[in-house]
Amino acid sequence: MFELFFAALQNIFTDPFLITLAVVGVFFGTVMGAIPGISSTMTLAILLPVSFHMDPETAMVFLMAVFSSSVFGGSISAILMNIPGTPGAIVTQLDGYPMAKKGQGGYALTYALISSTVGGLIGLLLLMLLAPMVIKASMNFRSPEFAMAAIFGLTMLAYSSPGSTFRGIVVGAIGILLGMIGFDAMTDVLRFDYGTVFLQNGIHLVPLSVGLFGLSEILKNFTSIKDKDQQLPKIEKLIPPFNKIMSLWKSILRGSIFGTFIGAIPAAGSAIAVAIAYAQEMKLSKNPENFGKGEIKGIAAPEAANNACVGGALIPMMTLGIPGDTMTAILMAALLLHGLQPGPFLFQNNPGFVSYVYSSLFVAILFTLIFGLIMIKFIVKLLNSPKKIVYISIIVLCISGSFAIRNLISDVYVMIFFGLVGYIFFLAKLPPAPLAFGLILGPVLEENLRRSLIISRGSWSIFLERPGSLFLIIFCLVVLLWPYFKKIKESYNTKTVENS
């Protein structure tokens, strides 16, 4: 694998077009990630159509550049404006913004950039080391295991979604139903088309994602635009003392490990990883009272965890075909559009492409480091520009990108419809991510569930007879019932205290 990795890396660095594409991806990813309200998921969804006419390897170079750089971009607005550009930067603002108010915003951004770079590299290394192990284990998977793995992914997403687990399950179930629209893969019978031609091919993931994560965010931001621009702190010195940077190596290492392994849990997401990394640094610090007042370790650990999540989230997506988070769900859509099915056989049938994914991520991390500091002053000017102009430009990208998928106006209608659905979900406090995950994992679940029942002649015991599927069933039950166990325990403790 490492030989193929270095060969792919050589191909990228010797191709001027790929280098230019990576630079362009880093530029757009960093800029859009820095704009409050435009998440990494939204950035990927909007720019995904650009890759449609590229070959799979070239598309990965561009998309990985956008993916990795947008993660760092979110920390820029978090530090300078106290508004996280991405969910993973929500903790960075706690110590980054106080540093910016002290006139050390440049230092804070450099700490964030270096931590992101090291975290991203450690995440990539662990991805390359752990993926073959997961592949080896998953080669023993059959239809029952794949069916339960899909349920496992949806269960974890429902559990980690904001609000109640029940709401996450309901939204995920709706996503599964959406995945059933169109021709049945096994019987070729039309389902849920309601007599309309454009539903016969099913709901396409890309317009749904652009609407759900892109247009809906713009609608939310339009309702909260303020006419008065926020005065950003001035950026003066960017390079902090070398000994200060070196003093952060333990925090960066801890954050990177947390980020990779938490990111590898389907649906856990970077927000959970950065929160745990920050809490751990406070716990280990000799001066925990300094956190929230400009403590550099409070920037380094979460930012390392944030970017390490990129490599971690790619582990289940690449090896099992289960997205690690909403961003890898968009990347999974890109692979499917190019005729590549994520999972164990991707490594067997397309090892060269897998090595391109690894090398593209390495190039993205490297270029984000190089161009990140160069672009900061430009991004500050952009953040001071009128927000309405930026948002209208993004709406145009949403429409043109949705149409470019298959040159169908119906895809634009789908995008607009799910943009409104996403906004309604926001008002109703429903998590939107399970809808997209359900659309992706629904067909996987249905196909493998039906195949398992055909093999067992209708007996559900097949899921209990195989150790892998039985383990996943038990794990899903524990995750779903855990909140109720906690409530029972809390009520028992309360009664015990009252009786005593």
Short mmCIF file of C-alpha atoms in Angstrom, two decimals:
data_model
loop_
_atom_site.label_atom_id
_atom_site.label_comp_id
_atom_site.label_asym_id
_atom_site.label_seq_id
_atom_site.Cartn_x
_atom_site.Cartn_y
_atom_site.Cartn_z
CA MET A 1 0.00 0.00 0.00
CA PHE A 2 2.81 2.44 0.83
CA GLU A 3 4.46 1.76 -2.56
CA LEU A 4 1.22 2.62 -4.34
CA PHE A 5 0.82 5.67 -2.09
CA PHE A 6 4.22 7.10 -3.07
CA ALA A 7 3.60 6.26 -6.74
CA ALA A 8 0.28 8.16 -6.66
CA LEU A 9 1.97 11.03 -4.81
CA GLN A 10 4.62 11.23 -7.54
CA ASN A 11 1.91 11.31 -10.22
CA ILE A 12 0.18 14.22 -8.50
CA PHE A 13 3.32 16.30 -7.99
CA THR A 14 4.47 15.77 -11.59
CA ASP A 15 1.12 16.78 -13.10
CA PRO A 16 0.64 20.59 -13.29
CA PHE A 17 -3.12 20.20 -13.77
CA LEU A 18 -3.54 18.14 -10.59
CA ILE A 19 -1.40 20.59 -8.62
CA THR A 20 -3.51 23.50 -9.90
CA LEU A 21 -6.70 21.60 -9.08
CA ALA A 22 -5.48 20.94 -5.53
CA VAL A 23 -4.63 24.64 -5.05
CA VAL A 24 -8.06 25.68 -6.35
CA GLY A 25 -9.73 23.15 -4.03
CA VAL A 26 -7.79 24.44 -1.03
CA PHE A 27 -8.69 28.03 -1.93
CA PHE A 28 -12.44 27.39 -2.19
CA GLY A 29 -12.48 25.03 0.77
CA THR A 30 -10.71 27.47 3.09
CA VAL A 31 -12.75 30.48 1.96
CA MET A 32 -16.15 28.77 2.14
CA GLY A 33 -15.27 27.01 5.40
CA ALA A 34 -14.45 30.40 6.94
CA ILE A 35 -17.84 31.92 6.08
CA PRO A 36 -20.18 31.47 9.08
CA GLY A 37 -23.12 29.22 8.30
CA ILE A 38 -21.40 27.40 5.44
CA SER A 39 -20.24 24.06 6.83
CA SER A 40 -17.74 21.61 5.34
CA THR A 41 -20.67 19.39 4.34
CA MET A 42 -22.32 22.26 2.49
CA THR A 43 -19.04 23.22 0.80
CA LEU A 44 -18.50 19.66 -0.45
CA ALA A 45 -22.13 19.32 -1.59
CA ILE A 46 -22.01 22.57 -3.58
CA LEU A 47 -18.63 21.87 -5.23
CA LEU A 48 -19.26 18.16 -5.88
CA PRO A 49 -20.78 18.77 -9.36
CA VAL A 50 -17.46 20.31 -10.47
CA SER A 51 -15.95 16.80 -10.32
CA PHE A 52 -18.58 15.06 -12.48
CA HIS A 53 -16.62 15.26 -15.75
CA MET A 54 -13.29 14.28 -14.15
CA ASP A 55 -11.91 10.77 -13.85
CA PRO A 56 -12.18 9.29 -10.31
CA GLU A 57 -8.53 9.95 -9.35
CA THR A 58 -8.65 13.58 -10.49
CA ALA A 59 -11.98 14.09 -8.71
CA MET A 60 -10.43 12.82 -5.45
CA VAL A 61 -7.57 15.32 -5.69
CA PHE A 62 -10.07 18.18 -5.91
CA LEU A 63 -12.61 16.92 -3.37
CA MET A 64 -10.01 15.98 -0.76
CA ALA A 65 -8.50 19.46 -1.09
CA VAL A 66 -11.93 21.01 -0.50
CA PHE A 67 -12.69 18.58 2.36
CA SER A 68 -9.48 19.04 4.36
CA SER A 69 -9.11 22.80 3.86
CA SER A 70 -12.73 23.57 4.74
CA VAL A 71 -12.18 21.89 8.12
CA PHE A 72 -9.40 24.39 8.90
CA GLY A 73 -11.37 27.26 7.34
CA GLY A 74 -14.04 26.94 10.02
CA SER A 75 -11.50 27.87 12.70
CA ILE A 76 -10.77 31.26 11.06
CA SER A 77 -14.21 32.73 11.75
CA ALA A 78 -14.29 30.96 15.13
CA ILE A 79 -11.08 32.73 16.20
CA LEU A 80 -11.69 36.13 14.61
CA MET A 81 -15.49 36.48 14.97
CA ASN A 82 -16.37 34.04 17.77
CA ILE A 83 -18.63 32.30 15.22
CA PRO A 84 -17.54 28.78 14.18
CA GLY A 85 -17.58 28.31 10.41
CA THR A 86 -17.99 24.54 10.86
CA PRO A 87 -19.38 22.38 13.72
CA GLY A 88 -15.86 21.05 14.42
CA ALA A 89 -14.64 24.59 15.24
CA ILE A 90 -17.23 25.15 17.95
CA VAL A 91 -14.65 24.58 20.74
CA THR A 92 -11.81 26.51 19.05
CA GLN A 93 -13.63 29.79 19.62
CA LEU A 94 -13.51 29.36 23.42
CA ASP A 95 -9.80 30.19 23.57
CA GLY A 96 -9.19 31.46 20.04
CA TYR A 97 -11.43 34.51 20.28
CA PRO A 98 -9.99 35.71 23.63
CA MET A 99 -6.54 35.54 22.02
CA ALA A 100 -7.81 37.57 19.05
CA LYS A 101 -9.22 40.24 21.40
CA LYS A 102 -5.75 40.49 22.98
CA GLY A 103 -4.23 41.21 19.55
CA GLN A 104 -2.91 37.63 19.17
CA GLY A 105 -5.35 36.47 16.50
CA GLY A 106 -2.49 35.73 14.08
CA TYR A 107 -0.79 33.51 16.65
CA ALA A 108 -4.08 31.70 17.38
CA LEU A 109 -4.63 31.00 13.67
CA THR A 110 -1.09 29.65 13.31
CA TYR A 111 -1.54 27.36 16.33
CA ALA A 112 -4.80 26.13 14.77
CA LEU A 113 -3.20 25.59 11.36
CA ILE A 114 -0.17 23.69 12.67
CA SER A 115 -2.36 21.55 14.94
CA SER A 116 -4.73 20.83 12.06
CA THR A 117 -1.82 19.82 9.85
CA VAL A 118 -0.27 17.43 12.36
CA GLY A 119 -3.69 16.04 13.30
CA GLY A 120 -4.55 15.48 9.65
CA LEU A 121 -1.26 13.66 9.01
CA ILE A 122 -1.71 11.41 12.06
CA GLY A 123 -5.29 10.69 10.99
CA LEU A 124 -4.04 9.78 7.49
CA LEU A 125 -1.34 7.49 8.91
CA LEU A 126 -3.82 5.68 11.15
CA LEU A 127 -6.24 5.40 8.22
CA MET A 128 -3.56 3.67 6.13
CA LEU A 129 -2.62 1.34 9.01
CA LEU A 130 -6.12 0.48 10.27
CA ALA A 131 -7.99 0.18 6.97
CA PRO A 132 -6.28 -3.11 5.94
CA MET A 133 -7.14 -4.61 9.35
CA VAL A 134 -10.80 -3.64 9.00
CA ILE A 135 -10.82 -4.97 5.43
CA LYS A 136 -9.38 -8.31 6.61
CA ALA A 137 -12.14 -8.63 9.21
CA SER A 138 -14.88 -7.48 6.82
CA MET A 139 -13.94 -10.07 4.19
CA ASN A 140 -15.78 -12.56 6.41
CA PHE A 141 -18.92 -10.41 6.17
CA ARG A 142 -21.90 -11.82 4.32
CA SER A 143 -25.37 -10.40 3.74
CA PRO A 144 -26.50 -10.68 7.42
CA GLU A 145 -23.43 -8.75 8.61
CA PHE A 146 -23.81 -6.05 5.98
CA ALA A 147 -27.50 -5.64 6.84
CA MET A 148 -26.69 -5.27 10.54
CA ALA A 149 -23.76 -2.94 9.74
CA ALA A 150 -26.20 -0.63 7.95
CA ILE A 151 -28.52 -0.70 11.00
CA PHE A 152 -25.48 -0.06 13.22
CA GLY A 153 -24.60 3.07 11.20
CA LEU A 154 -28.16 4.41 11.42
CA THR A 155 -28.35 3.59 15.14
CA MET A 156 -25.14 5.46 15.92
CA LEU A 157 -26.34 8.44 13.89
CA ALA A 158 -29.69 8.49 15.70
CA TYR A 159 -27.94 8.25 19.08
CA SER A 160 -25.46 11.05 18.36
CA SER A 161 -27.92 13.41 16.64
CA PRO A 162 -28.98 16.57 18.50
CA GLY A 163 -32.22 16.07 20.42
CA SER A 164 -33.81 12.75 21.25
CA THR A 165 -32.67 9.41 19.81
CA PHE A 166 -36.28 8.70 18.82
CA ARG A 167 -36.35 11.73 16.50
CA GLY A 168 -33.13 10.59 14.85
CA ILE A 169 -34.61 7.12 14.28
CA VAL A 170 -37.79 8.59 12.74
CA VAL A 171 -35.83 10.83 10.34
CA GLY A 172 -33.54 7.91 9.45
CA ALA A 173 -36.59 5.73 8.70
CA ILE A 174 -37.89 8.44 6.35
CA GLY A 175 -34.50 8.39 4.62
CA ILE A 176 -34.75 4.60 4.19
CA LEU A 177 -38.19 5.02 2.59
CA LEU A 178 -36.77 7.64 0.22
CA GLY A 179 -34.12 5.10 -0.79
CA MET A 180 -36.90 2.73 -1.92
CA ILE A 181 -38.30 5.17 -4.49
CA GLY A 182 -37.83 3.99 -8.09
CA PHE A 183 -37.12 0.56 -9.55
CA ASP A 184 -36.70 -2.34 -7.13
CA ALA A 185 -33.11 -3.60 -7.51
CA MET A 186 -34.15 -7.26 -7.16
CA THR A 187 -37.52 -7.45 -8.95
CA ASP A 188 -37.29 -4.39 -11.26
CA VAL A 189 -40.77 -3.28 -10.14
CA LEU A 190 -41.56 0.43 -9.83
CA ARG A 191 -42.24 1.69 -6.31
CA PHE A 192 -43.47 5.03 -4.92
CA ASP A 193 -43.16 6.85 -8.28
CA TYR A 194 -46.74 8.25 -8.06
CA GLY A 195 -47.01 8.24 -11.84
CA THR A 196 -44.18 10.74 -12.32
CA VAL A 197 -41.32 9.97 -14.69
CA PHE A 198 -38.53 11.73 -12.78
CA LEU A 199 -39.10 9.59 -9.64
CA GLN A 200 -38.58 6.35 -11.57
CA ASN A 201 -34.81 6.64 -11.21
CA GLY A 202 -35.10 7.34 -7.49
CA ILE A 203 -34.03 10.32 -5.38
CA HIS A 204 -30.47 11.28 -6.27
CA LEU A 205 -28.21 11.80 -3.26
CA VAL A 206 -26.47 14.92 -4.59
CA PRO A 207 -29.51 17.26 -5.08
CA LEU A 208 -30.88 15.99 -1.76
CA SER A 209 -27.57 16.82 -0.03
CA VAL A 210 -27.22 20.21 -1.73
CA GLY A 211 -30.74 21.12 -0.66
CA LEU A 212 -30.63 19.59 2.82
CA PHE A 213 -27.20 20.90 3.83
CA GLY A 214 -26.75 23.81 1.41
CA LEU A 215 -29.93 25.67 0.53
CA SER A 216 -31.48 25.11 3.97
CA GLU A 217 -28.42 26.70 5.64
CA ILE A 218 -28.74 29.73 3.37
CA LEU A 219 -32.42 30.05 4.29
CA LYS A 220 -31.48 29.92 7.98
CA ASN A 221 -28.75 32.51 7.50
CA PHE A 222 -31.02 34.85 5.52
CA THR A 223 -33.40 34.98 8.47
CA SER A 224 -30.59 36.02 10.81
CA ILE A 225 -28.53 38.44 8.67
CA LYS A 226 -27.51 41.57 10.50
CA ASP A 227 -26.96 44.77 8.58
CA LYS A 228 -24.12 45.92 10.81
CA ASP A 229 -20.79 44.28 10.05
CA GLN A 230 -18.77 42.96 12.95
CA GLN A 231 -15.40 44.66 13.36
CA LEU A 232 -12.77 41.93 13.12
CA PRO A 233 -9.60 42.05 15.25
CA LYS A 234 -6.51 43.14 13.34
CA ILE A 235 -4.08 40.46 12.18
CA GLU A 236 -0.51 41.54 12.88
CA LYS A 237 2.07 38.88 13.74
CA LEU A 238 1.39 35.37 12.45
CA ILE A 239 4.38 33.27 13.53
CA PRO A 240 4.49 32.57 17.30
CA PRO A 241 7.70 31.71 19.21
CA PHE A 242 9.06 28.28 18.24
CA ASN A 243 9.25 27.07 21.86
CA LYS A 244 5.51 27.80 22.27
CA ILE A 245 4.73 25.64 19.25
CA MET A 246 6.91 22.79 20.50
CA SER A 247 5.25 22.89 23.92
CA LEU A 248 1.99 21.79 22.28
CA TRP A 249 3.16 18.41 20.95
CA LYS A 250 1.50 16.35 23.71
CA SER A 251 -1.82 18.18 23.30
CA ILE A 252 -1.70 17.78 19.53
CA LEU A 253 -0.88 14.08 19.80
CA ARG A 254 -3.71 13.43 22.28
CA GLY A 255 -6.19 15.39 20.18
CA SER A 256 -5.15 13.55 17.01
CA ILE A 257 -5.69 10.13 18.57
CA PHE A 258 -9.08 11.14 19.99
CA GLY A 259 -10.09 12.62 16.63
CA THR A 260 -9.12 9.59 14.56
CA PHE A 261 -10.80 6.95 16.70
CA ILE A 262 -13.93 8.98 17.47
CA GLY A 263 -14.14 9.98 13.79
CA ALA A 264 -14.04 6.28 12.86
CA ILE A 265 -17.29 5.68 14.79
CA PRO A 266 -20.11 6.06 12.26
CA ALA A 267 -21.98 9.34 12.77
CA ALA A 268 -19.95 10.40 15.83
CA GLY A 269 -18.65 13.48 14.00
CA SER A 270 -15.98 16.05 14.70
CA ALA A 271 -18.10 18.04 17.19
CA ILE A 272 -17.97 15.14 19.67
CA ALA A 273 -14.24 14.57 19.08
CA VAL A 274 -13.24 18.20 19.68
CA ALA A 275 -15.40 18.43 22.81
CA ILE A 276 -13.74 15.32 24.29
CA ALA A 277 -10.24 16.53 23.32
CA TYR A 278 -10.88 19.93 24.95
CA ALA A 279 -12.30 18.38 28.13
CA GLN A 280 -9.31 16.04 28.37
CA GLU A 281 -6.84 18.94 28.10
CA MET A 282 -8.65 20.82 30.87
CA LYS A 283 -8.54 17.72 33.04
CA LEU A 284 -4.79 17.20 32.51
CA SER A 285 -3.83 20.87 32.81
CA LYS A 286 -2.15 22.22 35.93
CA ASN A 287 -4.01 25.49 35.37
CA PRO A 288 -7.50 24.59 34.14
CA GLU A 289 -8.75 28.05 35.10
CA ASN A 290 -6.81 29.46 32.10
CA PHE A 291 -9.08 27.66 29.63
CA GLY A 292 -11.59 30.01 28.07
CA LYS A 293 -9.21 32.94 28.51
CA GLY A 294 -6.81 32.33 25.62
CA GLU A 295 -5.08 29.04 26.54
CA ILE A 296 -3.15 27.80 23.48
CA LYS A 297 -3.67 24.13 24.43
CA GLY A 298 -7.41 24.84 24.19
CA ILE A 299 -6.82 25.60 20.50
CA ALA A 300 -4.23 22.93 19.67
CA ALA A 301 -6.01 19.80 20.96
CA PRO A 302 -9.46 20.48 19.42
CA GLU A 303 -7.98 21.55 16.07
CA ALA A 304 -5.80 18.43 15.93
CA ALA A 305 -8.86 16.30 16.74
CA ASN A 306 -10.96 18.18 14.17
CA ASN A 307 -8.64 17.42 11.24
CA ALA A 308 -7.75 13.91 12.45
CA CYS A 309 -11.48 13.16 12.16
CA VAL A 310 -11.10 13.40 8.37
CA GLY A 311 -8.88 10.31 8.28
CA GLY A 312 -10.96 8.59 10.95
CA ALA A 313 -14.28 9.15 9.16
CA LEU A 314 -12.82 7.69 5.96
CA ILE A 315 -12.15 4.33 7.68
CA PRO A 316 -15.78 3.06 7.83
CA MET A 317 -16.67 4.75 4.53
CA MET A 318 -13.81 3.19 2.56
CA THR A 319 -13.82 -0.24 4.21
CA LEU A 320 -17.49 -0.95 4.98
CA GLY A 321 -19.39 1.53 2.80
CA ILE A 322 -20.80 3.22 5.92
CA PRO A 323 -20.21 7.02 6.01
CA GLY A 324 -18.33 8.19 9.10
CA ASP A 325 -20.11 11.56 8.99
CA THR A 326 -22.10 13.77 6.64
CA MET A 327 -18.95 14.90 4.81
CA THR A 328 -17.88 11.36 3.97
CA ALA A 329 -21.49 10.72 2.89
CA ILE A 330 -20.94 13.36 0.18
CA LEU A 331 -17.61 11.75 -0.76
CA MET A 332 -19.39 8.40 -0.94
CA ALA A 333 -21.85 9.96 -3.39
CA ALA A 334 -18.87 11.04 -5.50
CA LEU A 335 -17.52 7.49 -5.59
CA LEU A 336 -20.91 6.09 -6.56
CA LEU A 337 -21.26 8.67 -9.33
CA HIS A 338 -17.95 7.47 -10.75
CA GLY A 339 -19.05 3.83 -10.64
CA LEU A 340 -17.06 2.86 -7.53
CA GLN A 341 -18.71 1.06 -4.62
CA PRO A 342 -17.05 1.74 -1.24
CA GLY A 343 -16.42 -1.38 0.79
CA PRO A 344 -14.04 -4.34 1.03
CA PHE A 345 -14.01 -5.01 -2.73
CA LEU A 346 -12.88 -1.45 -3.47
CA PHE A 347 -9.49 -2.34 -1.97
CA GLN A 348 -9.34 -5.61 -3.92
CA ASN A 349 -10.48 -4.32 -7.30
CA ASN A 350 -9.14 -0.74 -7.25
CA PRO A 351 -6.01 -0.55 -5.03
CA GLY A 352 -4.60 2.18 -7.25
CA PHE A 353 -7.64 4.38 -6.64
CA VAL A 354 -7.43 3.80 -2.87
CA SER A 355 -3.80 4.95 -2.93
CA TYR A 356 -4.93 8.08 -4.81
CA VAL A 357 -7.40 8.83 -2.01
CA TYR A 358 -4.58 8.61 0.54
CA SER A 359 -2.14 10.69 -1.50
CA SER A 360 -4.82 13.28 -2.33
CA LEU A 361 -5.51 13.74 1.38
CA PHE A 362 -1.77 14.16 2.04
CA VAL A 363 -1.49 16.81 -0.70
CA ALA A 364 -4.60 18.58 0.65
CA ILE A 365 -3.13 18.74 4.18
CA LEU A 366 0.23 19.99 2.87
CA PHE A 367 -1.30 22.67 0.64
CA THR A 368 -3.64 23.84 3.41
CA LEU A 369 -0.56 24.44 5.56
CA ILE A 370 1.24 26.33 2.79
CA PHE A 371 -1.64 28.48 1.56
CA GLY A 372 -3.54 28.77 4.84
CA LEU A 373 -1.41 31.57 6.28
CA ILE A 374 -1.06 33.28 2.89
CA MET A 375 -4.85 33.55 2.50
CA ILE A 376 -5.73 34.78 6.00
CA LYS A 377 -5.69 38.53 5.25
CA PHE A 378 -7.74 37.96 2.07
CA ILE A 379 -10.29 35.93 4.05
CA VAL A 380 -10.55 38.71 6.66
CA LYS A 381 -11.55 41.11 3.86
CA LEU A 382 -14.07 38.57 2.57
CA LEU A 383 -15.63 38.17 6.03
CA ASN A 384 -16.14 41.93 6.10
CA SER A 385 -18.05 41.86 2.78
CA PRO A 386 -21.90 42.00 2.70
CA LYS A 387 -23.25 38.56 3.53
CA LYS A 388 -26.22 38.79 1.16
CA ILE A 389 -23.93 38.88 -1.89
CA VAL A 390 -22.09 35.77 -0.68
CA TYR A 391 -25.29 33.86 0.04
CA ILE A 392 -26.92 34.73 -3.31
CA SER A 393 -23.79 33.49 -5.09
CA ILE A 394 -24.06 30.20 -3.19
CA ILE A 395 -27.74 29.81 -4.16
CA VAL A 396 -26.70 30.12 -7.82
CA LEU A 397 -24.08 27.40 -7.24
CA CYS A 398 -26.70 25.16 -5.60
CA ILE A 399 -29.03 25.47 -8.60
CA SER A 400 -26.36 25.06 -11.28
CA GLY A 401 -24.67 22.19 -9.43
CA SER A 402 -27.93 20.25 -9.01
CA PHE A 403 -28.78 20.68 -12.69
CA ALA A 404 -25.28 19.62 -13.81
CA ILE A 405 -25.61 16.13 -12.28
CA ARG A 406 -27.83 14.69 -15.02
CA ASN A 407 -28.91 17.87 -16.89
CA LEU A 408 -32.41 17.40 -15.48
CA ILE A 409 -34.52 20.29 -14.21
CA SER A 410 -36.25 17.77 -11.92
CA ASP A 411 -33.02 17.52 -9.88
CA VAL A 412 -33.26 21.27 -9.26
CA TYR A 413 -36.84 20.79 -7.99
CA VAL A 414 -35.61 17.98 -5.72
CA MET A 415 -32.86 20.26 -4.37
CA ILE A 416 -35.32 23.10 -3.68
CA PHE A 417 -37.81 20.69 -2.05
CA PHE A 418 -35.21 19.26 0.33
CA GLY A 419 -33.88 22.75 1.02
CA LEU A 420 -37.33 23.60 2.35
CA VAL A 421 -37.45 20.25 4.20
CA GLY A 422 -34.09 21.07 5.84
CA TYR A 423 -35.40 24.47 6.93
CA ILE A 424 -38.57 22.87 8.35
CA PHE A 425 -36.37 20.36 10.19
CA PHE A 426 -34.45 23.31 11.66
CA LEU A 427 -37.66 24.94 12.89
CA ALA A 428 -38.93 21.62 14.27
CA LYS A 429 -35.50 20.85 15.82
CA LEU A 430 -35.15 17.62 13.84
CA PRO A 431 -31.68 16.40 12.82
CA PRO A 432 -31.24 16.46 8.99
CA ALA A 433 -28.23 14.11 8.76
CA PRO A 434 -30.19 10.84 9.35
CA LEU A 435 -32.25 11.61 6.23
CA ALA A 436 -29.16 11.53 3.99
CA PHE A 437 -27.71 8.53 5.82
CA GLY A 438 -31.01 6.68 5.42
CA LEU A 439 -30.99 7.35 1.68
CA ILE A 440 -27.45 5.93 1.42
CA LEU A 441 -27.78 2.97 3.77
CA GLY A 442 -31.42 2.14 2.97
CA PRO A 443 -30.70 0.27 -0.29
CA VAL A 444 -27.76 -1.53 1.39
CA LEU A 445 -30.00 -2.61 4.26
CA GLU A 446 -32.90 -3.68 2.04
CA GLU A 447 -30.81 -5.65 -0.44
CA ASN A 448 -28.82 -7.54 2.19
CA LEU A 449 -31.84 -8.09 4.44
CA ARG A 450 -33.86 -9.61 1.60
CA ARG A 451 -30.91 -11.69 0.38
CA SER A 452 -30.35 -13.03 3.91
CA LEU A 453 -34.01 -14.05 4.21
CA ILE A 454 -33.90 -15.73 0.78
CA ILE A 455 -30.81 -17.73 1.85
CA SER A 456 -32.44 -18.73 5.15
CA ARG A 457 -35.82 -19.40 3.47
CA GLY A 458 -37.53 -16.71 5.52
CA SER A 459 -35.96 -17.53 8.88
CA TRP A 460 -34.85 -14.50 10.90
CA SER A 461 -32.58 -16.74 12.98
CA ILE A 462 -29.85 -16.29 10.38
CA PHE A 463 -29.00 -12.95 12.03
CA LEU A 464 -28.53 -14.67 15.39
CA GLU A 465 -26.57 -17.64 14.08
CA ARG A 466 -23.68 -15.60 12.69
CA PRO A 467 -21.38 -14.10 15.40
CA GLY A 468 -20.73 -10.85 13.51
CA SER A 469 -24.38 -9.96 12.99
CA LEU A 470 -25.28 -11.07 16.53
CA PHE A 471 -22.60 -8.79 17.99
CA LEU A 472 -23.88 -5.82 15.95
CA ILE A 473 -27.48 -6.52 17.06
CA ILE A 474 -26.46 -6.57 20.74
CA PHE A 475 -24.39 -3.39 20.30
CA CYS A 476 -27.31 -1.57 18.61
CA LEU A 477 -29.68 -2.60 21.41
CA VAL A 478 -27.23 -1.35 24.06
CA VAL A 479 -26.89 2.01 22.26
CA LEU A 480 -30.66 2.44 21.88
CA LEU A 481 -31.51 1.38 25.44
CA TRP A 482 -28.61 3.20 27.14
CA PRO A 483 -30.52 6.52 27.62
CA TYR A 484 -33.33 4.61 29.38
CA PHE A 485 -30.84 2.78 31.63
CA LYS A 486 -29.38 6.18 32.57
CA LYS A 487 -32.83 7.55 33.45
CA ILE A 488 -33.61 4.49 35.60
CA LYS A 489 -30.27 4.81 37.37
CA GLU A 490 -30.76 8.55 37.99
CA SER A 491 -34.28 8.02 39.38
CA TYR A 492 -32.98 5.21 41.61
CA ASN A 493 -30.15 7.44 42.93
CA THR A 494 -32.63 10.24 43.57
CA LYS A 495 -34.94 7.95 45.56
CA THR A 496 -31.95 6.61 47.52
CA VAL A 497 -30.89 10.16 48.46
CA GLU A 498 -34.45 11.08 49.48
CA ASN A 499 -34.84 7.96 51.64
CA SER A 500 -31.53 8.59 53.36
#
